[in-house]
mmCIF file of N, CA, C and O in Angstrom:
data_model
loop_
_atom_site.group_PDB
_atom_site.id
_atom_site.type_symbol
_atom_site.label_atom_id
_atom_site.label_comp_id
_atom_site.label_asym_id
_atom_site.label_seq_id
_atom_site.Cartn_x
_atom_site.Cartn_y
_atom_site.Cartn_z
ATOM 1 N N UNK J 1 0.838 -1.174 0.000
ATOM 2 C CA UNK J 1 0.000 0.000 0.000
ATOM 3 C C UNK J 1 0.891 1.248 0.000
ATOM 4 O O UNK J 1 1.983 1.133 0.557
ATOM 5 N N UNK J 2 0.571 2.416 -0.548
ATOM 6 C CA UNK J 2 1.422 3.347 -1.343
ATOM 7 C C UNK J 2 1.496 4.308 0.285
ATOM 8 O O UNK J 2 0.582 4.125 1.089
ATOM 9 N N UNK J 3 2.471 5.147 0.578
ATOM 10 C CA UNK J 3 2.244 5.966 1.727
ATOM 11 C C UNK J 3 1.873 7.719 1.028
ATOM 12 O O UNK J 3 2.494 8.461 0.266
ATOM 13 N N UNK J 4 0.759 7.809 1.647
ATOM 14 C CA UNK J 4 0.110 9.347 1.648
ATOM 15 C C UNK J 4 1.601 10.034 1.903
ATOM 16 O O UNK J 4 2.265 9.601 2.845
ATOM 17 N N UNK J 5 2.023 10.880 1.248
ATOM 18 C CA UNK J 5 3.108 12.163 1.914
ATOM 19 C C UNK J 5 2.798 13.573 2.520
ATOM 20 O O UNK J 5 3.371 14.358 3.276
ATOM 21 N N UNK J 6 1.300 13.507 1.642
ATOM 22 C CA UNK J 6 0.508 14.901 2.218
ATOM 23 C C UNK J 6 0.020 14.710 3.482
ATOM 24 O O UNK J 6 -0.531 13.745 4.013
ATOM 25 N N UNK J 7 0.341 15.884 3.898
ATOM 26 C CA UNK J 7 -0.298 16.167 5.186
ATOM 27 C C UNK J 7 -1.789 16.683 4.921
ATOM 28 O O UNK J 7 -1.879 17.816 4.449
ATOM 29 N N UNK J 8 -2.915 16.007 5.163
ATOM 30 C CA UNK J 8 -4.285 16.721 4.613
ATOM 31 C C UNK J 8 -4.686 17.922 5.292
ATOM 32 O O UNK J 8 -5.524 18.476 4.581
ATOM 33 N N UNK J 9 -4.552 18.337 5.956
ATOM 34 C CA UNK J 9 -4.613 20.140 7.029
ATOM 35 C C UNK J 9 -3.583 21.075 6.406
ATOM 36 O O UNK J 9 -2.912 21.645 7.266
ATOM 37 N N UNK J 10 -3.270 21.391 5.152
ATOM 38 C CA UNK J 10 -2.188 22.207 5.521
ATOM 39 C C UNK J 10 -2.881 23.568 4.667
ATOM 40 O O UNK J 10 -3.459 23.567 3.581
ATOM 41 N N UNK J 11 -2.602 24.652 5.551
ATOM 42 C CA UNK J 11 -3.324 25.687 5.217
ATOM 43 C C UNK J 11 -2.966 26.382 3.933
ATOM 44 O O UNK J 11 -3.756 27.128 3.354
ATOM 45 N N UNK J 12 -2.027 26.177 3.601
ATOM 46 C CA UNK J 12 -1.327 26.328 2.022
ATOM 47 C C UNK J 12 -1.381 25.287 1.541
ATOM 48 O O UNK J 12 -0.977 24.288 2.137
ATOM 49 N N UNK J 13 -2.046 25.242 -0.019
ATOM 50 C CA UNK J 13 -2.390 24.105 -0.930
ATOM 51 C C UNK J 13 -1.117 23.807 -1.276
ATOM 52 O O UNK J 13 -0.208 24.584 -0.983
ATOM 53 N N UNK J 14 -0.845 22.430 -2.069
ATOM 54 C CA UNK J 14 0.557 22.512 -2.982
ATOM 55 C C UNK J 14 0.360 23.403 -4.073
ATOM 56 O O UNK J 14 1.355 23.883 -4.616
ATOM 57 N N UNK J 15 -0.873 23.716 -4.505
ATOM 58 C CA UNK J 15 -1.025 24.631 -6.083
ATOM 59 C C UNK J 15 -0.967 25.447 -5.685
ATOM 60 O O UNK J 15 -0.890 26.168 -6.680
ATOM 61 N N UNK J 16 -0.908 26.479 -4.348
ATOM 62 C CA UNK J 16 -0.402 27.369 -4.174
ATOM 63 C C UNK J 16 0.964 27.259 -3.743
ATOM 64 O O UNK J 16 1.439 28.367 -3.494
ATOM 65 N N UNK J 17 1.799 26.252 -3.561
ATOM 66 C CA UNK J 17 3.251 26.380 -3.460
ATOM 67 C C UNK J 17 3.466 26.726 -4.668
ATOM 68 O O UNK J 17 4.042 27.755 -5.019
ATOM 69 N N UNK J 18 2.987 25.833 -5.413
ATOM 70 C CA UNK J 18 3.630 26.089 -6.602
ATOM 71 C C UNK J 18 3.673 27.023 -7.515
ATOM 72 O O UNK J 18 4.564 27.103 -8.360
ATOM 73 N N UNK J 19 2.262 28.154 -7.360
ATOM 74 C CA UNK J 19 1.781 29.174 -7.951
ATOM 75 C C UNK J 19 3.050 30.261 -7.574
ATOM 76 O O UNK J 19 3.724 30.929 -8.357
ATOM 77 N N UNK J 20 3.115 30.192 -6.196
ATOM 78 C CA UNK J 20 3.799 31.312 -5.570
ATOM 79 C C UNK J 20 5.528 30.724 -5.132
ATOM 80 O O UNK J 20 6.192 30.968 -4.126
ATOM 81 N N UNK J 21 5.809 30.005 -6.171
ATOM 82 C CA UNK J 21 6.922 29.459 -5.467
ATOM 83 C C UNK J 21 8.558 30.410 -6.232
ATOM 84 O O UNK J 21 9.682 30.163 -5.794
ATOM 85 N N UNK J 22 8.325 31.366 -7.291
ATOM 86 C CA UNK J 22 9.461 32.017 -7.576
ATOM 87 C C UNK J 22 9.691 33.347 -6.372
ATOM 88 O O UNK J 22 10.770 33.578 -5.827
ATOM 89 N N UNK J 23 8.324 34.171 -6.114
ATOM 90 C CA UNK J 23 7.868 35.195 -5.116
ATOM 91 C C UNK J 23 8.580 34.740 -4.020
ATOM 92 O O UNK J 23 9.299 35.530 -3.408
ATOM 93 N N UNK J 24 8.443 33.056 -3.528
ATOM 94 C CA UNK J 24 9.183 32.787 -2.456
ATOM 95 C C UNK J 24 10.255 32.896 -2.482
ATOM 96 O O UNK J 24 10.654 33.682 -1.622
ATOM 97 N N UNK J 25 11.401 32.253 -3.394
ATOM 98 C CA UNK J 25 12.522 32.469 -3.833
ATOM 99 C C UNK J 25 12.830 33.633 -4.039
ATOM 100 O O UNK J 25 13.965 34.045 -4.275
ATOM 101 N N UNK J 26 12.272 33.988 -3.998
ATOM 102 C CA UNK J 26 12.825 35.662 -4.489
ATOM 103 C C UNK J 26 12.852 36.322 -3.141
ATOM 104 O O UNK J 26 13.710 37.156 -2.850
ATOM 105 N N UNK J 27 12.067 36.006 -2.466
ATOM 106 C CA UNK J 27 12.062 36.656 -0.566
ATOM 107 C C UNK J 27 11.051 38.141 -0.883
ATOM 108 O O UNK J 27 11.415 39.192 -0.355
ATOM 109 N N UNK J 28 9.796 38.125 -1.761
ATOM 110 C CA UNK J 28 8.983 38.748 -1.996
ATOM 111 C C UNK J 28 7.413 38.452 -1.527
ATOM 112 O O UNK J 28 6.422 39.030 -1.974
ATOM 113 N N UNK J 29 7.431 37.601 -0.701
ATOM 114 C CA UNK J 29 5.853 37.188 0.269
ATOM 115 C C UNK J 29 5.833 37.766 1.345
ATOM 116 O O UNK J 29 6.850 37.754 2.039
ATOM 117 N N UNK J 30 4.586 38.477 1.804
ATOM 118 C CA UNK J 30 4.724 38.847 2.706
ATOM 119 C C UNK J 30 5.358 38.025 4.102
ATOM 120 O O UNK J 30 5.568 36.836 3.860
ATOM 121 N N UNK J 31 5.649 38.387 5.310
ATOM 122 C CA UNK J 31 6.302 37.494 6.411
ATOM 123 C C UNK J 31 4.774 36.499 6.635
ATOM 124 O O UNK J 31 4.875 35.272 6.624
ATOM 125 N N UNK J 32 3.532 37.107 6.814
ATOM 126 C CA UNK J 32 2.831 35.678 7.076
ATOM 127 C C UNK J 32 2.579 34.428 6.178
ATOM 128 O O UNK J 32 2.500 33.273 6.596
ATOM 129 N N UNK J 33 2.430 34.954 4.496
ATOM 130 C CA UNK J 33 2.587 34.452 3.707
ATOM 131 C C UNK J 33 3.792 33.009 3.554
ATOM 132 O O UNK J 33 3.627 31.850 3.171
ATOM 133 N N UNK J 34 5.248 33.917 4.160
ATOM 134 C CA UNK J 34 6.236 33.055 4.099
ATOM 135 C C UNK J 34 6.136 31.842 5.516
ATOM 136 O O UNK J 34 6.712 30.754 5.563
ATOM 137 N N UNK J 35 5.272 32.419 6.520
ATOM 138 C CA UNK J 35 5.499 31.030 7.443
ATOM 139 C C UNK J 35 4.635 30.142 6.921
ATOM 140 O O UNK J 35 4.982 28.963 6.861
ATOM 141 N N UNK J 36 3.246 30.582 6.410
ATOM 142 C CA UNK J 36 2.549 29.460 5.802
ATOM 143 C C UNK J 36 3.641 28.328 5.105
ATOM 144 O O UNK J 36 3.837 27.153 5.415
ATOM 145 N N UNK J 37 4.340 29.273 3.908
ATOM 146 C CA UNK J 37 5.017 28.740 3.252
ATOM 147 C C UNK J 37 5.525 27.652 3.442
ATOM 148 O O UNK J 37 5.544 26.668 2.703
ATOM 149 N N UNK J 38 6.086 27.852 4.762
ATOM 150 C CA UNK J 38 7.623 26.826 5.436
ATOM 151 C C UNK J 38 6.950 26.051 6.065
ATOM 152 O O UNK J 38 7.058 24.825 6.093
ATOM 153 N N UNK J 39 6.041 26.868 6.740
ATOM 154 C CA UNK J 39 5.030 25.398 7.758
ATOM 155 C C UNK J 39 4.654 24.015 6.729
ATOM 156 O O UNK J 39 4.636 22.827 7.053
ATOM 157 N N UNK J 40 4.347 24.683 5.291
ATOM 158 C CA UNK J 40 3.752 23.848 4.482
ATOM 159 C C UNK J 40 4.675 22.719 4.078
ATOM 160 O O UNK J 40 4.347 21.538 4.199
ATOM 161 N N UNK J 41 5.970 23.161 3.539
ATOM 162 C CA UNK J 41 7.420 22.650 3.501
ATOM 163 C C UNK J 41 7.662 21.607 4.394
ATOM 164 O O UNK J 41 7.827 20.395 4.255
ATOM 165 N N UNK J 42 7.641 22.427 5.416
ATOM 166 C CA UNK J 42 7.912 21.167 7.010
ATOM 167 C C UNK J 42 7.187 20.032 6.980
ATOM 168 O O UNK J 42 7.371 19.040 7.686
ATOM 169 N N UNK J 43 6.394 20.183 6.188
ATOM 170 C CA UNK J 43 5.406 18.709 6.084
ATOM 171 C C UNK J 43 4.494 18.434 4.918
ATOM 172 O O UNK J 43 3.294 18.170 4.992
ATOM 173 N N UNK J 44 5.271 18.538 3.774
ATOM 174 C CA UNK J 44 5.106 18.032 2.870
ATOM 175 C C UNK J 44 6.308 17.806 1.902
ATOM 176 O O UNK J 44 6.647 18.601 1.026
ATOM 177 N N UNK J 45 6.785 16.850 2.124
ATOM 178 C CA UNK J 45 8.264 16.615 0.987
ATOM 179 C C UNK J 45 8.122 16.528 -0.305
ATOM 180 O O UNK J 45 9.029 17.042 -0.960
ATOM 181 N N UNK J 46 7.177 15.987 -0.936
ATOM 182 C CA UNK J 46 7.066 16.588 -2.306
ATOM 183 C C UNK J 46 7.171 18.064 -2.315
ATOM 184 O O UNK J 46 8.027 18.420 -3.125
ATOM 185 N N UNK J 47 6.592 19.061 -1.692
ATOM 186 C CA UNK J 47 6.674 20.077 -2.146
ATOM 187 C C UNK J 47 8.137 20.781 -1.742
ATOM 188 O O UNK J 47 8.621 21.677 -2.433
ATOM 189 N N UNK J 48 8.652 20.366 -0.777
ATOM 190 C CA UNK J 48 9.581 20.343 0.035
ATOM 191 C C UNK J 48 11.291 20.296 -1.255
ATOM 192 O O UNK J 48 12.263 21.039 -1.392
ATOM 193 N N UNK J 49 10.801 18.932 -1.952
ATOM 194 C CA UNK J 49 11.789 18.926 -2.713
ATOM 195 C C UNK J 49 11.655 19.230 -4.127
ATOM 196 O O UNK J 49 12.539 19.108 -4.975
ATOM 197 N N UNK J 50 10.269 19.704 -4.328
ATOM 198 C CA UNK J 50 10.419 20.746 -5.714
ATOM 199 C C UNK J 50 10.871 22.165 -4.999
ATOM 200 O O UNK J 50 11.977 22.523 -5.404
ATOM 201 N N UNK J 51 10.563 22.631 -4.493
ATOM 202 C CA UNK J 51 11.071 24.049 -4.142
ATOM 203 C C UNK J 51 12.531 23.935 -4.035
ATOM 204 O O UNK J 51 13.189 24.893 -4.442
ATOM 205 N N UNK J 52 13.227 22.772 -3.485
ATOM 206 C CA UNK J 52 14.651 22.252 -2.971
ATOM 207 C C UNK J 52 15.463 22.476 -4.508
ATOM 208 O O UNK J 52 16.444 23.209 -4.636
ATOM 209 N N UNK J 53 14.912 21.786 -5.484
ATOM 210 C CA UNK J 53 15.446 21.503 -6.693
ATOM 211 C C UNK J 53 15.415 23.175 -7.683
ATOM 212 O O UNK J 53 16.327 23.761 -8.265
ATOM 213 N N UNK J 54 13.906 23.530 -7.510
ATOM 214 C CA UNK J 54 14.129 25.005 -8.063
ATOM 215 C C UNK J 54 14.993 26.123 -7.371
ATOM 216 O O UNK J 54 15.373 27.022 -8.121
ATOM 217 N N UNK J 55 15.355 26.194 -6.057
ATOM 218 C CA UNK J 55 16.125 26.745 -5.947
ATOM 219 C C UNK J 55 17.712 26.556 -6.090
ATOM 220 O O UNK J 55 18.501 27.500 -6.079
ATOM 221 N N UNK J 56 18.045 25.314 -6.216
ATOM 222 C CA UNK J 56 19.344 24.726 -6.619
ATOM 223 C C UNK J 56 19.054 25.032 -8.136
ATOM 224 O O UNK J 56 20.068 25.615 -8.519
ATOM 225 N N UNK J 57 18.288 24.943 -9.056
ATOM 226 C CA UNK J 57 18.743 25.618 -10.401
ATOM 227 C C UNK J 57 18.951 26.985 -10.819
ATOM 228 O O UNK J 57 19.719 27.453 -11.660
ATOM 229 N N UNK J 58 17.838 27.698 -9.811
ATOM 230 C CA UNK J 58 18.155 29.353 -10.137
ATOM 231 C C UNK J 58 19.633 29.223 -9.683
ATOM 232 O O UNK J 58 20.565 29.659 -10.359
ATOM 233 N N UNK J 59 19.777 28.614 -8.532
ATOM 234 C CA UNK J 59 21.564 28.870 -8.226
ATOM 235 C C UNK J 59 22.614 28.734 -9.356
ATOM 236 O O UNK J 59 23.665 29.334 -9.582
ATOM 237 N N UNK J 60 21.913 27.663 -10.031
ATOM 238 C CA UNK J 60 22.941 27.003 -11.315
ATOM 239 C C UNK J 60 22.767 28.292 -11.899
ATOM 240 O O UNK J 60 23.569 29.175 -11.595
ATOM 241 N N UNK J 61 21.696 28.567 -12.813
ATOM 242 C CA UNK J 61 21.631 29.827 -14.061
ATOM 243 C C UNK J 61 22.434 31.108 -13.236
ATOM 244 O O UNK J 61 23.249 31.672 -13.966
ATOM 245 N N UNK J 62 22.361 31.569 -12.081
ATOM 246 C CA UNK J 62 22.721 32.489 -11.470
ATOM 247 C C UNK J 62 24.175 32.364 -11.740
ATOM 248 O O UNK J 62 24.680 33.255 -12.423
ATOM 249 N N UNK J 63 24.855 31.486 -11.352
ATOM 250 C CA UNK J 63 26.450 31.342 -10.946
ATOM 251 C C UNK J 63 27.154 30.788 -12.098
ATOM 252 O O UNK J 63 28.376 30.935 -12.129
ATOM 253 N N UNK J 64 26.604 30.212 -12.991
ATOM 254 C CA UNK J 64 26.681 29.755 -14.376
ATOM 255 C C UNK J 64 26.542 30.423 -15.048
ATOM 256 O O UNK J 64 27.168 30.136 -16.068
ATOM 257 N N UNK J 65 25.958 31.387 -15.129
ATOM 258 C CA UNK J 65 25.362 32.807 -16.026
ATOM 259 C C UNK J 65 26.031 31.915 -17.710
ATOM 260 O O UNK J 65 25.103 31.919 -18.519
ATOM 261 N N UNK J 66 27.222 31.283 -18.270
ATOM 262 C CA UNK J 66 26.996 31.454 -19.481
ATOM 263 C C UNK J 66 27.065 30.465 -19.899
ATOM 264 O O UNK J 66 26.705 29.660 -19.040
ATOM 265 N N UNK J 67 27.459 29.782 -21.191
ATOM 266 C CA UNK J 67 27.423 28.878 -21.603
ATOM 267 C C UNK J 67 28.255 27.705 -21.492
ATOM 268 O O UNK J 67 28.838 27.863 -20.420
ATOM 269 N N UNK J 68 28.740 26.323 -22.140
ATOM 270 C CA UNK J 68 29.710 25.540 -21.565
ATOM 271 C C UNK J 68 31.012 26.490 -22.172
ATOM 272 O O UNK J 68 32.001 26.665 -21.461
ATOM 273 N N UNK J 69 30.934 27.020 -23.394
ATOM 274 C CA UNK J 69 31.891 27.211 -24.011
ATOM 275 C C UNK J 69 32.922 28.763 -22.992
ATOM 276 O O UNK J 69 34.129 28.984 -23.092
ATOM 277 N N UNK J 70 31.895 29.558 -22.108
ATOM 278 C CA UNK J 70 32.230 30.411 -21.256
ATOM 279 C C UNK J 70 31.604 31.479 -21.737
ATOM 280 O O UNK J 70 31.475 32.467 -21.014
ATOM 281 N N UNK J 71 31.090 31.464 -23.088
ATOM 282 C CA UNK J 71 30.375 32.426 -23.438
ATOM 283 C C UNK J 71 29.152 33.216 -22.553
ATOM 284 O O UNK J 71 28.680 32.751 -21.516
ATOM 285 N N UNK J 72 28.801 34.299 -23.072
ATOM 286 C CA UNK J 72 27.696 35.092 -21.831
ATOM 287 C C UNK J 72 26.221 34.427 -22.847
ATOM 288 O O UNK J 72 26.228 34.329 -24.074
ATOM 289 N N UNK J 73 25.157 34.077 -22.005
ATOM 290 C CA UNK J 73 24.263 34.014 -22.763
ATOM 291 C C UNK J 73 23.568 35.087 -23.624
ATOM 292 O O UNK J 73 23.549 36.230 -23.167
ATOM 293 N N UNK J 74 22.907 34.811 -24.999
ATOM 294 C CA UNK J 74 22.467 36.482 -25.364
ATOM 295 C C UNK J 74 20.985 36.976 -24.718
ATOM 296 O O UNK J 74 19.924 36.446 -24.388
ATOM 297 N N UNK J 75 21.560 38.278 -24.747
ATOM 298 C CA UNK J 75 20.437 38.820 -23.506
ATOM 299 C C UNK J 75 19.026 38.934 -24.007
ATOM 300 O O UNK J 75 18.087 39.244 -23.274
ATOM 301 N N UNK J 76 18.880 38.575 -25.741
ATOM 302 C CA UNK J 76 17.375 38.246 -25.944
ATOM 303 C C UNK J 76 16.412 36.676 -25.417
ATOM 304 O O UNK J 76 15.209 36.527 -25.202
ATOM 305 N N UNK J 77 17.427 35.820 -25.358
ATOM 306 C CA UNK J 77 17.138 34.722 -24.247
ATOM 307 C C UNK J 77 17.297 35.155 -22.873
ATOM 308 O O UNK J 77 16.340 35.059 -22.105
ATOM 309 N N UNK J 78 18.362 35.601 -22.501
ATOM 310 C CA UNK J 78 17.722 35.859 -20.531
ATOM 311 C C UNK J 78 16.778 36.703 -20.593
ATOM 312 O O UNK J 78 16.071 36.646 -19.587
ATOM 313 N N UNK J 79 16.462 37.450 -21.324
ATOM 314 C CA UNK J 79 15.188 38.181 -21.144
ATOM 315 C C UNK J 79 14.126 37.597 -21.716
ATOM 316 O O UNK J 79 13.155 38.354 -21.699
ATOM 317 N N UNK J 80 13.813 36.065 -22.454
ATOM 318 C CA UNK J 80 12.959 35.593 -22.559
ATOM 319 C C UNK J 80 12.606 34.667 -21.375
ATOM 320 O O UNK J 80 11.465 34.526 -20.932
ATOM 321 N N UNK J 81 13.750 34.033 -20.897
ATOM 322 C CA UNK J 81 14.005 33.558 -19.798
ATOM 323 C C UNK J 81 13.008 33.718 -18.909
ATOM 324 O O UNK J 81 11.960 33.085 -18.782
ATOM 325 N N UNK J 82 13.683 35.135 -17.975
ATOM 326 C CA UNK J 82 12.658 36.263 -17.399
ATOM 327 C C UNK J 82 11.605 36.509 -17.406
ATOM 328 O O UNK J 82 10.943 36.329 -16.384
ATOM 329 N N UNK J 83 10.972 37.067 -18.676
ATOM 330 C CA UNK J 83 9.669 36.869 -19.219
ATOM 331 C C UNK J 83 8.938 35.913 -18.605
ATOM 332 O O UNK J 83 7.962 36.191 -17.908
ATOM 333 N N UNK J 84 9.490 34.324 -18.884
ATOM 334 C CA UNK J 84 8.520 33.480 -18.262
ATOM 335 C C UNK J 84 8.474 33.216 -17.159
ATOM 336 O O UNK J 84 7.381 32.802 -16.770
ATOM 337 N N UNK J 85 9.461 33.309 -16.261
ATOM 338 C CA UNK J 85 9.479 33.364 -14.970
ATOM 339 C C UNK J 85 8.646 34.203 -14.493
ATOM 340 O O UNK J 85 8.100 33.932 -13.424
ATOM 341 N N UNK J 86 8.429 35.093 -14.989
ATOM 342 C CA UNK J 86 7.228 36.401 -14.248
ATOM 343 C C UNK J 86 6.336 35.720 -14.319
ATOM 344 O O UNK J 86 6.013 35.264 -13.222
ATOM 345 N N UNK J 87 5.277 35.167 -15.765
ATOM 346 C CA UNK J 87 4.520 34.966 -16.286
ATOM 347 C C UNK J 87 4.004 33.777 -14.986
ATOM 348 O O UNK J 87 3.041 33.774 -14.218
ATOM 349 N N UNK J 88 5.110 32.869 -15.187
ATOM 350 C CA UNK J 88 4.979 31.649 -13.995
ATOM 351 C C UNK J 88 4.805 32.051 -12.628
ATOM 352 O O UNK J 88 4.355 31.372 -11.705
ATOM 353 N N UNK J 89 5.152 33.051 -12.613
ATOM 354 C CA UNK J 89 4.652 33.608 -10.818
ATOM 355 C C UNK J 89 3.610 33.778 -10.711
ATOM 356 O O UNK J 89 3.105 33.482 -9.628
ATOM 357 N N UNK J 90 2.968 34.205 -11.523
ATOM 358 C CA UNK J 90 1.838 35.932 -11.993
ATOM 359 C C UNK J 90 1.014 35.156 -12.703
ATOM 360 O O UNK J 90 1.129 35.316 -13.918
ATOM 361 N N UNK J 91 0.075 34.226 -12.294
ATOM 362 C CA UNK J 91 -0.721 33.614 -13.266
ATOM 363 C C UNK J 91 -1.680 34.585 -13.485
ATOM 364 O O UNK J 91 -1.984 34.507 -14.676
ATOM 365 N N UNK J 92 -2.487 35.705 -12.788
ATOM 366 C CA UNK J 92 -3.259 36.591 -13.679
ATOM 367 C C UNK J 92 -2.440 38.086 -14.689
ATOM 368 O O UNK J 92 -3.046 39.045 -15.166
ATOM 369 N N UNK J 93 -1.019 37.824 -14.746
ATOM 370 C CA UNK J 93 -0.408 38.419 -15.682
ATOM 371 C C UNK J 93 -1.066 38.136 -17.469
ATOM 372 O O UNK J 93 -0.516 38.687 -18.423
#
């Protein structure tokens, strides 16, 4: 028999982790917003380790900024990049 990982009480949905999960990363939720957040985290590991993994890649693109070759990426891709990252925060954008 498969084990439940969700915690069924948790006052933040996962579709709202996930809605609001760049805002988090970014350290742009309000402070009550963000304990929901973490409370939600604390007990739910799926969501726990998508947020884990998206923030280990912004780290990558961040510190990696260019290509294998060392090149800088061109700035009409990081700014498409960007683009969707908003878009993905901001679902009534």
């Amino acid at each position: 028999m498969p084990v439940d990982l969700h915690v069924k009480s948790h006052t933040l949905s996962c579709d709202e982790v996930v809605v609001k999960i760049y805002a988090y990363l970014d350290g742009v939720l309000s402070l009550e917003t963000v304990s929901l957040y973490k409370d939600h985290l604390d007990n739910c590991p799926p969501c726990r380790g998508f947020v884990e993994f998206e923030a280990k890649l912004i780290n990558i693109i961040k510190t990696k900024g260019g290509t294998a070759s060392g090149e800088s990426i061109p700035e009409s891709l990081r700014d498409k990049i960007l683009k969707a990252i908003q878009i993905s925060g901001n679902p009534t954008s």
